[in-house]
Amino acid sequence: MPAYRGTNVSRKLEKATEEDKKQRKRKKKTKQTITRAVTPIGLFEANPGKLAALDQMMAVYLPLCQQYTTLFCTQEASPDKYTDLVFETDLSDRLHRVAIQQAAGIAKSWRTNRQAAYEAYLEDLADYAEAKAKAEAQGRKQPPKRKEPEWREWNLPELRVPVIQANANVVVVEKSEDSTFDYWLRISTLEKGNPLRVPVKLASYHKEVLKDRSLNTSTMLHKRNGVWWLTLSCDEDVPLQTEVSAPVVGVDVGIAHFITTSTNKEYGSFHGKMAWQHKREREKRRRKAKLRACLEKKGVPKDKLPSTRSETSQRLSRHVKQEINRAVKELIKDHPDARLIYEDLNVASMRFHARSMNAYLYASQLGHIPEQLAWAAAKQGMAAHTVGAAYSSQECPRCHYVDRANRRTQQTFKCVVCGYEDHADHKAAVTLAGRWGDRELAACHDKREVKALLLKRHEVWKQQQRIEPADPPAQLSFWDLAEAFLDPSQV
């Protein structure tokens, strides 16, 4: 299956007329455009001299991209891919601009993840201060296991793999007509007016994917294990087939089960063999890290130190993503006519106290699930939407009361007010499904506004049930997964 490349929405720099806006709005309602990325194509047919010139160009391009990435990550203003040229380089202005655009995309992603993690830290800090003040008011001490959250500054992105995300200004894909090759790549280099022409030979699989499809101008070149690879992509319009009256299915993302739906179905799991393989691989990396540290103290040069990277770890990561893809495929197969409502997780903002649990969390590749879900749904013409996930694991679907005490264990949910009890993942999926179309909740800007609104609804429920106000129960000391509030504009 082609790799996920996201949803492509065409934009025009010039101001669109009102009629153009109406036409695009009607088009968006009836179909959506997806971008298919073809499996990387090895540039094996090119002679060594041409690839050497490409290496020479990349030796200048990658440091320049690193400079702009660092600049965009450290400056106060948001990354701007149309900023003025800052650094001097031997590259042409067009290649220089491509490097700026690639760096801006990397920096924007890094800053978004860092900001989400910092906001989660501030919310955890406020919760800690509130719990501490409540404990002092009641004359008791804070549980020793619950410590004040600490912020650790993120490292700046470091570009290690030679990659160029090019457009038609620097890399042009030309159809071959009078040779045994399928395409020719015309690549700008350091020599002005003397571009490279690299031959491209497609396999039968590539030809089948590109059959009756036209390539777009986006291409990517990257070097792995001494071999240059080309990634082509093409656009495809898929009509939207989900009816307005289609049933709504909530989708909760987790580790115990990759996907749990509001219809009480579960798909995929990181537990079992994959978890055991991850634990074994983590122990292997820890031993390599200790050996590396010992040799470094003895003065062994860095180029002779053993690497902590492992091919087994990369294979395990790909295997986990394959299991996620299989789970998403089964979900869509069981709910072909449904409207999927899911939470767009930000794994970067999730934290456990134990390092082993954090490693377990990242190895489960939870961030890949929303991406694959959006891709698979768009591919089938299904409607899939994200909703705010704040307090979805703590909110009671019956009385709307929010408290950590409702989540007694990782698997069990039991409301301390109304006694509603259910499996925690199924309950979260039901809550997410209920938030679809909730404009009042979608208008909230942060988790505090969400909590205030839910507690307000809880007060209304108590009045309807004629329940006298009572002091809320004491907070428990355990910590659940940090939740990032999703973009409410998609509701």
Short mmCIF file of C-alpha atoms in Angstrom, two decimals:
data_model
loop_
_atom_site.label_atom_id
_atom_site.label_comp_id
_atom_site.label_asym_id
_atom_site.label_seq_id
_atom_site.Cartn_x
_atom_site.Cartn_y
_atom_site.Cartn_z
CA MET A 1 0.00 0.00 0.00
CA PRO A 2 1.38 3.47 -0.80
CA ALA A 3 2.77 5.39 2.14
CA TYR A 4 0.67 8.00 3.85
CA ARG A 5 1.28 11.51 2.61
CA GLY A 6 -1.72 13.33 4.03
CA THR A 7 -4.52 15.33 2.48
CA ASN A 8 -3.54 17.90 -0.14
CA VAL A 9 -5.57 21.11 -0.35
CA SER A 10 -4.75 23.46 -3.23
CA ARG A 11 -4.11 27.08 -2.31
CA LYS A 12 -3.69 30.22 -4.42
CA LEU A 13 -1.54 33.14 -3.45
CA GLU A 14 -3.76 35.65 -5.19
CA LYS A 15 -7.04 36.70 -3.63
CA ALA A 16 -9.86 34.44 -4.73
CA THR A 17 -13.21 35.78 -5.82
CA GLU A 18 -16.41 34.96 -3.98
CA GLU A 19 -17.51 32.66 -6.81
CA ASP A 20 -14.22 30.73 -6.62
CA LYS A 21 -14.67 30.31 -2.88
CA LYS A 22 -18.19 28.95 -3.35
CA GLN A 23 -17.00 26.49 -5.99
CA ARG A 24 -14.19 25.20 -3.76
CA LYS A 25 -16.63 24.88 -0.86
CA ARG A 26 -19.00 22.77 -2.96
CA LYS A 27 -16.08 20.67 -4.18
CA LYS A 28 -14.86 20.08 -0.62
CA LYS A 29 -18.27 18.76 0.40
CA THR A 30 -18.49 16.26 -2.45
CA LYS A 31 -14.92 14.96 -2.72
CA GLN A 32 -11.52 15.12 -1.11
CA THR A 33 -8.05 15.02 -2.67
CA ILE A 34 -5.52 12.57 -1.33
CA THR A 35 -1.86 12.33 -2.24
CA ARG A 36 -0.39 8.90 -2.84
CA ALA A 37 3.34 8.43 -2.39
CA VAL A 38 4.93 5.68 -4.44
CA THR A 39 7.30 3.28 -2.72
CA PRO A 40 10.84 4.78 -2.97
CA ILE A 41 12.57 4.10 -6.29
CA GLY A 42 16.27 3.28 -6.21
CA LEU A 43 18.43 5.31 -8.60
CA PHE A 44 20.50 2.28 -9.56
CA GLU A 45 20.68 3.12 -13.28
CA ALA A 46 22.59 6.37 -12.79
CA ASN A 47 26.36 6.36 -13.33
CA PRO A 48 28.64 7.08 -10.34
CA GLY A 49 29.71 10.45 -11.71
CA LYS A 50 26.19 11.87 -11.63
CA LEU A 51 25.55 10.55 -8.13
CA ALA A 52 28.87 12.03 -7.00
CA ALA A 53 27.67 15.44 -8.21
CA LEU A 54 24.44 14.90 -6.30
CA ASP A 55 26.47 14.09 -3.17
CA GLN A 56 28.48 17.26 -3.69
CA MET A 57 25.32 19.35 -3.91
CA MET A 58 23.83 17.67 -0.82
CA ALA A 59 27.04 18.38 1.16
CA VAL A 60 26.22 22.10 0.77
CA TYR A 61 22.41 21.82 0.91
CA LEU A 62 22.10 19.90 4.21
CA PRO A 63 24.22 22.32 6.35
CA LEU A 64 22.27 25.25 4.91
CA CYS A 65 18.98 23.55 5.77
CA GLN A 66 20.33 22.91 9.28
CA GLN A 67 21.21 26.60 9.71
CA TYR A 68 17.72 27.74 8.79
CA THR A 69 16.13 25.03 10.95
CA THR A 70 18.08 26.26 13.98
CA LEU A 71 17.24 29.87 13.12
CA PHE A 72 13.49 29.19 12.81
CA CYS A 73 13.44 27.16 16.05
CA THR A 74 15.21 29.83 18.12
CA GLN A 75 13.65 33.05 16.80
CA GLU A 76 10.46 34.46 18.30
CA ALA A 77 8.60 34.87 15.02
CA SER A 78 6.88 31.87 13.47
CA PRO A 79 8.77 30.07 10.66
CA ASP A 80 8.26 31.79 7.31
CA LYS A 81 9.21 29.89 4.18
CA TYR A 82 9.12 33.16 2.21
CA THR A 83 11.65 34.93 4.45
CA ASP A 84 14.58 36.80 2.94
CA LEU A 85 17.81 34.92 2.25
CA VAL A 86 20.04 35.15 5.32
CA PHE A 87 23.04 32.85 4.93
CA GLU A 88 25.62 32.80 2.16
CA THR A 89 25.91 29.64 0.09
CA ASP A 90 27.17 28.29 -3.21
CA LEU A 91 23.66 27.06 -4.07
CA SER A 92 21.43 28.84 -6.53
CA ASP A 93 18.64 31.06 -5.27
CA ARG A 94 16.07 28.40 -6.22
CA LEU A 95 17.84 25.66 -4.23
CA HIS A 96 18.34 28.17 -1.43
CA ARG A 97 14.58 28.78 -1.33
CA VAL A 98 13.85 25.04 -1.27
CA ALA A 99 16.18 24.65 1.72
CA ILE A 100 14.33 27.46 3.51
CA GLN A 101 10.96 25.84 2.82
CA GLN A 102 12.13 22.46 4.07
CA ALA A 103 13.63 24.01 7.22
CA ALA A 104 10.45 25.98 7.87
CA GLY A 105 8.37 22.79 7.79
CA ILE A 106 10.72 21.01 10.20
CA ALA A 107 10.83 23.97 12.57
CA LYS A 108 7.07 24.44 12.50
CA SER A 109 6.49 20.81 13.48
CA TRP A 110 9.13 21.02 16.22
CA ARG A 111 7.71 24.23 17.67
CA THR A 112 4.15 22.91 17.60
CA ASN A 113 5.12 19.75 19.48
CA ARG A 114 7.23 21.68 21.97
CA GLN A 115 4.44 24.18 22.64
CA ALA A 116 1.94 21.38 23.19
CA ALA A 117 4.32 19.68 25.61
CA TYR A 118 4.93 22.96 27.47
CA GLU A 119 1.20 23.64 27.80
CA ALA A 120 0.72 20.12 29.13
CA TYR A 121 3.49 20.81 31.66
CA LEU A 122 1.80 24.05 32.79
CA GLU A 123 -1.52 22.24 33.19
CA ASP A 124 0.13 19.47 35.22
CA LEU A 125 1.84 22.12 37.33
CA ALA A 126 -1.48 23.89 37.96
CA ASP A 127 -3.14 20.58 38.88
CA TYR A 128 -0.29 19.83 41.27
CA ALA A 129 -0.58 23.26 42.91
CA GLU A 130 -4.36 22.87 43.23
CA ALA A 131 -4.05 19.41 44.77
CA LYS A 132 -1.36 20.68 47.15
CA ALA A 133 -3.49 23.61 48.28
CA LYS A 134 -6.49 21.32 48.81
CA ALA A 135 -4.39 18.89 50.84
CA GLU A 136 -3.06 21.70 53.02
CA ALA A 137 -6.58 23.03 53.55
CA GLN A 138 -7.70 19.58 54.70
CA GLY A 139 -4.70 19.20 56.98
CA ARG A 140 -3.06 16.27 55.18
CA LYS A 141 0.17 15.75 53.27
CA GLN A 142 0.68 15.22 49.60
CA PRO A 143 1.27 11.58 48.59
CA PRO A 144 5.06 11.00 48.34
CA LYS A 145 4.74 9.44 44.89
CA ARG A 146 3.31 12.62 43.41
CA LYS A 147 6.13 15.07 42.78
CA GLU A 148 6.10 18.56 41.34
CA PRO A 149 6.36 18.43 37.51
CA GLU A 150 9.66 19.58 36.01
CA TRP A 151 10.17 21.11 32.59
CA ARG A 152 13.01 19.80 30.45
CA GLU A 153 13.98 21.96 27.52
CA TRP A 154 13.86 20.25 24.14
CA ASN A 155 16.94 19.72 22.01
CA LEU A 156 17.01 21.50 18.67
CA PRO A 157 16.41 19.33 15.58
CA GLU A 158 19.57 17.80 14.14
CA LEU A 159 19.49 16.85 10.46
CA ARG A 160 21.48 13.67 9.89
CA VAL A 161 19.95 11.96 6.86
CA PRO A 162 20.57 13.63 3.47
CA VAL A 163 17.06 14.57 2.32
CA ILE A 164 15.81 17.17 -0.11
CA GLN A 165 12.08 17.87 -0.37
CA ALA A 166 12.08 19.42 -3.80
CA ASN A 167 9.59 21.04 -6.16
CA ALA A 168 9.56 21.74 -9.88
CA ASN A 169 11.92 24.69 -9.44
CA VAL A 170 14.91 22.43 -8.76
CA VAL A 171 13.84 18.85 -9.63
CA VAL A 172 11.76 18.11 -12.72
CA VAL A 173 10.43 14.66 -13.61
CA GLU A 174 10.39 14.23 -17.39
CA LYS A 175 8.71 11.37 -19.23
CA SER A 176 11.17 9.32 -21.29
CA GLU A 177 10.12 8.63 -24.88
CA ASP A 178 13.11 7.29 -26.79
CA SER A 179 15.05 5.22 -24.23
CA THR A 180 14.71 2.14 -22.07
CA PHE A 181 14.16 4.31 -18.97
CA ASP A 182 10.75 5.43 -17.76
CA TYR A 183 11.65 8.93 -16.50
CA TRP A 184 14.51 11.37 -16.37
CA LEU A 185 15.24 13.58 -13.38
CA ARG A 186 16.55 17.04 -14.18
CA ILE A 187 18.25 18.22 -10.97
CA SER A 188 19.80 21.63 -10.36
CA THR A 189 23.37 21.46 -9.02
CA LEU A 190 26.16 23.78 -7.94
CA GLU A 191 27.12 24.37 -11.57
CA LYS A 192 24.81 27.03 -12.95
CA GLY A 193 23.25 26.07 -16.29
CA ASN A 194 24.52 22.50 -16.07
CA PRO A 195 21.80 20.39 -14.41
CA LEU A 196 22.04 16.65 -13.81
CA ARG A 197 19.93 14.26 -15.86
CA VAL A 198 19.46 11.09 -13.81
CA PRO A 199 17.66 8.07 -15.36
CA VAL A 200 14.78 6.44 -13.45
CA LYS A 201 13.71 2.84 -14.01
CA LEU A 202 10.32 1.79 -12.57
CA ALA A 203 9.46 -1.65 -11.28
CA SER A 204 6.20 -3.34 -12.22
CA TYR A 205 4.68 -2.29 -8.88
CA HIS A 206 5.49 1.39 -9.53
CA LYS A 207 3.95 1.19 -13.00
CA GLU A 208 0.76 -0.31 -11.58
CA VAL A 209 0.42 2.43 -8.96
CA LEU A 210 1.06 5.23 -11.46
CA LYS A 211 -1.24 3.77 -14.11
CA ASP A 212 -3.80 6.35 -15.30
CA ARG A 213 -2.48 8.85 -12.73
CA SER A 214 -0.51 12.03 -13.28
CA LEU A 215 2.47 12.95 -11.11
CA ASN A 216 2.46 16.16 -9.12
CA THR A 217 5.43 18.49 -8.80
CA SER A 218 6.44 17.30 -5.31
CA THR A 219 9.44 14.97 -5.20
CA MET A 220 11.81 13.81 -2.50
CA LEU A 221 15.40 12.57 -2.76
CA HIS A 222 17.10 10.87 0.17
CA LYS A 223 20.17 8.77 0.69
CA ARG A 224 20.09 5.59 2.77
CA ASN A 225 22.91 3.09 3.22
CA GLY A 226 24.89 4.72 0.44
CA VAL A 227 22.04 4.49 -2.11
CA TRP A 228 19.99 7.38 -3.46
CA TRP A 229 16.22 6.91 -3.51
CA LEU A 230 13.46 8.87 -5.23
CA THR A 231 9.92 9.27 -3.92
CA LEU A 232 7.24 10.34 -6.40
CA SER A 233 3.65 11.25 -5.55
CA CYS A 234 0.38 11.69 -7.39
CA ASP A 235 -2.99 13.24 -6.53
CA GLU A 236 -6.31 11.45 -6.61
CA ASP A 237 -9.83 12.81 -6.11
CA VAL A 238 -12.02 10.50 -4.01
CA PRO A 239 -15.78 11.22 -3.83
CA LEU A 240 -17.17 11.52 -0.32
CA GLN A 241 -19.57 8.61 0.19
CA THR A 242 -20.61 9.08 3.83
CA GLU A 243 -24.23 10.15 4.19
CA VAL A 244 -25.25 13.03 6.42
CA SER A 245 -27.39 10.65 8.49
CA ALA A 246 -24.58 8.08 8.84
CA PRO A 247 -24.11 6.62 12.34
CA VAL A 248 -21.37 8.21 14.45
CA VAL A 249 -18.64 5.88 15.75
CA GLY A 250 -16.19 7.12 18.37
CA VAL A 251 -12.61 5.88 18.18
CA ASP A 252 -10.32 5.83 21.22
CA VAL A 253 -6.57 5.31 20.82
CA GLY A 254 -4.59 3.34 23.38
CA ILE A 255 -1.73 0.92 24.07
CA ALA A 256 -3.64 -2.04 25.50
CA HIS A 257 -5.69 -1.93 22.30
CA PHE A 258 -4.64 0.32 19.44
CA ILE A 259 -8.27 1.13 18.65
CA THR A 260 -11.42 0.83 20.74
CA THR A 261 -14.74 1.94 19.25
CA SER A 262 -17.98 3.12 20.80
CA THR A 263 -19.55 -0.02 19.29
CA ASN A 264 -17.47 -1.98 21.84
CA LYS A 265 -14.97 -3.45 19.37
CA GLU A 266 -11.21 -3.62 19.84
CA TYR A 267 -8.48 -3.77 17.21
CA GLY A 268 -4.77 -4.48 17.59
CA SER A 269 -2.54 -4.38 20.67
CA PHE A 270 1.05 -3.55 21.56
CA HIS A 271 1.02 -6.02 24.44
CA GLY A 272 2.34 -9.52 24.10
CA LYS A 273 5.14 -10.38 21.67
CA MET A 274 5.78 -6.81 20.45
CA ALA A 275 6.10 -5.52 24.01
CA TRP A 276 8.53 -8.34 24.83
CA GLN A 277 10.61 -7.55 21.72
CA HIS A 278 10.67 -3.88 22.67
CA LYS A 279 11.87 -4.69 26.19
CA ARG A 280 14.64 -6.92 24.88
CA GLU A 281 15.75 -4.30 22.35
CA ARG A 282 15.74 -1.58 25.02
CA GLU A 283 18.00 -3.67 27.25
CA LYS A 284 20.36 -4.23 24.32
CA ARG A 285 20.58 -0.48 23.64
CA ARG A 286 21.20 0.18 27.35
CA ARG A 287 24.14 -2.25 27.37
CA LYS A 288 25.56 -0.63 24.23
CA ALA A 289 25.21 2.81 25.82
CA LYS A 290 27.12 1.68 28.93
CA LEU A 291 29.87 0.18 26.78
CA ARG A 292 30.07 3.37 24.73
CA ALA A 293 30.35 5.50 27.88
CA CYS A 294 33.16 3.30 29.27
CA LEU A 295 35.13 3.40 26.02
CA GLU A 296 34.64 7.16 25.77
CA LYS A 297 36.14 7.61 29.24
CA LYS A 298 39.17 5.60 28.13
CA GLY A 299 39.75 8.02 25.27
CA VAL A 300 38.53 5.95 22.34
CA PRO A 301 37.83 8.19 19.32
CA LYS A 302 34.16 8.87 18.60
CA ASP A 303 34.32 7.37 15.12
CA LYS A 304 35.36 4.04 16.65
CA LEU A 305 32.73 3.94 19.40
CA PRO A 306 29.92 1.37 19.00
CA SER A 307 26.66 2.83 17.76
CA THR A 308 23.53 2.56 19.89
CA ARG A 309 21.36 2.38 16.77
CA SER A 310 20.01 -0.97 15.74
CA GLU A 311 18.44 -2.43 12.61
CA THR A 312 16.29 -4.58 14.89
CA SER A 313 14.79 -1.47 16.46
CA GLN A 314 13.89 -0.07 13.04
CA ARG A 315 12.32 -3.36 11.98
CA LEU A 316 10.29 -3.44 15.20
CA SER A 317 9.07 0.11 14.56
CA ARG A 318 7.97 -0.83 11.04
CA HIS A 319 6.25 -3.95 12.39
CA VAL A 320 4.28 -1.89 14.92
CA LYS A 321 3.12 0.48 12.17
CA GLN A 322 2.07 -2.49 10.05
CA GLU A 323 -0.04 -3.80 12.94
CA ILE A 324 -1.61 -0.36 13.31
CA ASN A 325 -2.39 -0.26 9.58
CA ARG A 326 -3.99 -3.69 9.85
CA ALA A 327 -6.11 -2.57 12.84
CA VAL A 328 -7.31 0.54 10.98
CA LYS A 329 -8.16 -1.57 7.94
CA GLU A 330 -10.28 -3.92 10.07
CA LEU A 331 -12.01 -0.93 11.70
CA ILE A 332 -13.06 0.52 8.34
CA LYS A 333 -14.10 -2.91 7.09
CA ASP A 334 -16.47 -3.35 10.07
CA HIS A 335 -17.87 0.22 9.82
CA PRO A 336 -18.06 1.01 6.09
CA ASP A 337 -21.00 3.44 6.32
CA ALA A 338 -20.09 5.22 9.57
CA ARG A 339 -18.76 8.67 10.40
CA LEU A 340 -15.56 8.21 12.42
CA ILE A 341 -14.84 10.55 15.34
CA TYR A 342 -11.39 10.27 16.87
CA GLU A 343 -8.85 12.16 18.94
CA ASP A 344 -5.76 13.54 17.26
CA LEU A 345 -3.12 12.55 19.78
CA ASN A 346 0.05 14.54 20.41
CA VAL A 347 2.40 11.92 21.83
CA ALA A 348 5.08 14.57 22.38
CA SER A 349 3.02 16.04 25.25
CA MET A 350 2.50 12.69 26.99
CA ARG A 351 4.67 11.88 29.97
CA PHE A 352 5.02 9.12 32.54
CA HIS A 353 7.18 9.34 35.65
CA ALA A 354 9.04 6.12 34.80
CA ARG A 355 11.49 6.14 31.87
CA SER A 356 10.55 2.59 30.98
CA MET A 357 6.89 3.60 30.58
CA ASN A 358 7.86 6.56 28.39
CA ALA A 359 9.93 4.26 26.18
CA TYR A 360 6.99 1.83 26.09
CA LEU A 361 4.67 4.68 25.10
CA TYR A 362 6.84 5.93 22.23
CA ALA A 363 7.55 2.42 20.96
CA SER A 364 3.80 1.83 20.59
CA GLN A 365 3.71 4.46 17.77
CA LEU A 366 0.40 5.94 18.96
CA GLY A 367 0.98 9.08 16.90
CA HIS A 368 0.78 7.00 13.73
CA ILE A 369 -2.81 5.90 14.45
CA PRO A 370 -4.58 9.24 13.74
CA GLU A 371 -2.50 9.73 10.59
CA GLN A 372 -3.29 6.29 9.26
CA LEU A 373 -6.95 6.66 10.24
CA ALA A 374 -7.25 9.94 8.32
CA TRP A 375 -5.49 8.46 5.29
CA ALA A 376 -7.51 5.23 5.22
CA ALA A 377 -10.80 7.06 5.66
CA ALA A 378 -10.00 9.54 2.89
CA LYS A 379 -8.96 6.69 0.62
CA GLN A 380 -12.36 5.02 1.07
CA GLY A 381 -14.33 8.28 0.80
CA MET A 382 -15.40 8.09 4.43
CA ALA A 383 -15.91 11.07 6.71
CA ALA A 384 -13.49 11.22 9.64
CA HIS A 385 -13.26 14.12 12.08
CA THR A 386 -11.21 15.05 15.13
CA VAL A 387 -12.76 16.44 18.31
CA GLY A 388 -11.39 17.89 21.53
CA ALA A 389 -9.94 15.09 23.64
CA ALA A 390 -9.45 17.05 26.87
CA TYR A 391 -10.76 15.05 29.85
CA SER A 392 -12.32 12.43 27.58
CA SER A 393 -10.85 9.73 29.84
CA GLN A 394 -12.11 11.36 33.06
CA GLU A 395 -15.54 12.70 32.07
CA CYS A 396 -18.58 10.67 33.06
CA PRO A 397 -20.90 10.33 30.02
CA ARG A 398 -23.95 10.31 32.30
CA CYS A 399 -23.41 13.18 34.75
CA HIS A 400 -20.41 14.93 33.11
CA TYR A 401 -18.41 14.93 36.35
CA VAL A 402 -14.63 15.24 35.77
CA ASP A 403 -12.15 13.82 38.25
CA ARG A 404 -9.07 11.61 38.20
CA ALA A 405 -10.76 9.47 40.81
CA ASN A 406 -13.21 8.31 38.14
CA ARG A 407 -10.33 6.45 36.46
CA ARG A 408 -9.44 4.04 39.26
CA THR A 409 -7.24 1.85 37.05
CA GLN A 410 -6.04 1.94 33.47
CA GLN A 411 -8.89 -0.39 32.41
CA THR A 412 -11.73 0.58 34.75
CA PHE A 413 -13.89 3.70 34.81
CA LYS A 414 -16.33 4.29 37.66
CA CYS A 415 -17.90 7.67 38.36
CA VAL A 416 -17.60 8.63 42.03
CA VAL A 417 -20.85 10.63 41.83
CA CYS A 418 -23.43 8.68 39.83
CA GLY A 419 -21.75 5.25 39.91
CA TYR A 420 -21.57 4.84 36.11
CA GLU A 421 -19.14 2.00 35.38
CA ASP A 422 -17.60 0.79 32.12
CA HIS A 423 -14.33 -0.22 30.51
CA ALA A 424 -12.19 2.92 30.36
CA ASP A 425 -11.36 2.71 26.64
CA HIS A 426 -14.95 2.01 25.59
CA LYS A 427 -16.18 4.83 27.79
CA ALA A 428 -13.66 7.24 26.20
CA ALA A 429 -14.83 6.22 22.71
CA VAL A 430 -18.46 6.87 23.71
CA THR A 431 -17.44 10.29 25.08
CA LEU A 432 -15.63 11.21 21.86
CA ALA A 433 -18.64 10.19 19.77
CA GLY A 434 -20.87 12.39 21.93
CA ARG A 435 -18.64 15.41 21.37
CA TRP A 436 -19.25 15.44 17.63
CA GLY A 437 -21.39 18.49 16.86
CA ASP A 438 -20.95 19.96 20.36
CA ARG A 439 -20.19 23.54 19.32
CA GLU A 440 -20.17 24.85 22.87
CA LEU A 441 -17.39 22.43 23.80
CA ALA A 442 -15.52 23.04 20.55
CA ALA A 443 -15.43 26.77 21.30
CA CYS A 444 -13.27 26.20 24.39
CA HIS A 445 -9.67 27.28 23.90
CA ASP A 446 -7.87 25.25 26.57
CA LYS A 447 -8.36 22.46 29.07
CA ARG A 448 -9.42 24.79 31.87
CA GLU A 449 -12.35 26.10 29.83
CA VAL A 450 -13.30 22.52 28.92
CA LYS A 451 -13.26 21.45 32.58
CA ALA A 452 -15.28 24.49 33.65
CA LEU A 453 -17.92 23.75 31.00
CA LEU A 454 -18.16 20.07 31.95
CA LEU A 455 -18.49 20.88 35.64
CA LYS A 456 -21.19 23.40 34.76
CA ARG A 457 -23.08 20.67 32.93
CA HIS A 458 -22.58 18.45 35.97
CA GLU A 459 -24.28 21.07 38.15
CA VAL A 460 -27.20 21.16 35.73
CA TRP A 461 -27.44 17.35 35.92
CA LYS A 462 -27.49 17.49 39.73
CA GLN A 463 -30.31 20.00 39.66
CA GLN A 464 -32.28 17.79 37.32
CA GLN A 465 -31.70 14.81 39.59
CA ARG A 466 -32.34 16.95 42.70
CA ILE A 467 -28.99 16.05 44.25
CA GLU A 468 -27.70 18.26 47.02
CA PRO A 469 -24.23 19.81 46.44
CA ALA A 470 -21.40 17.94 48.11
CA ASP A 471 -17.66 18.31 48.40
CA PRO A 472 -15.84 16.54 45.57
CA PRO A 473 -13.78 13.51 46.56
CA ALA A 474 -10.03 13.81 47.08
CA GLN A 475 -7.82 13.45 44.04
CA LEU A 476 -5.93 10.19 43.65
CA SER A 477 -2.16 10.26 43.33
CA PHE A 478 -1.72 8.28 40.15
CA TRP A 479 -1.17 9.93 36.81
CA ASP A 480 -2.87 9.00 33.57
CA LEU A 481 -1.76 9.88 30.06
CA ALA A 482 -1.47 13.59 29.35
CA GLU A 483 -4.18 14.75 26.94
CA ALA A 484 -3.66 17.39 24.28
CA PHE A 485 -6.68 19.53 23.31
CA LEU A 486 -7.36 19.09 19.63
CA ASP A 487 -8.31 21.68 17.05
CA PRO A 488 -12.03 22.46 17.58
CA SER A 489 -12.35 24.10 14.16
CA GLN A 490 -12.71 20.65 12.57
CA VAL A 491 -15.92 19.95 14.44
#
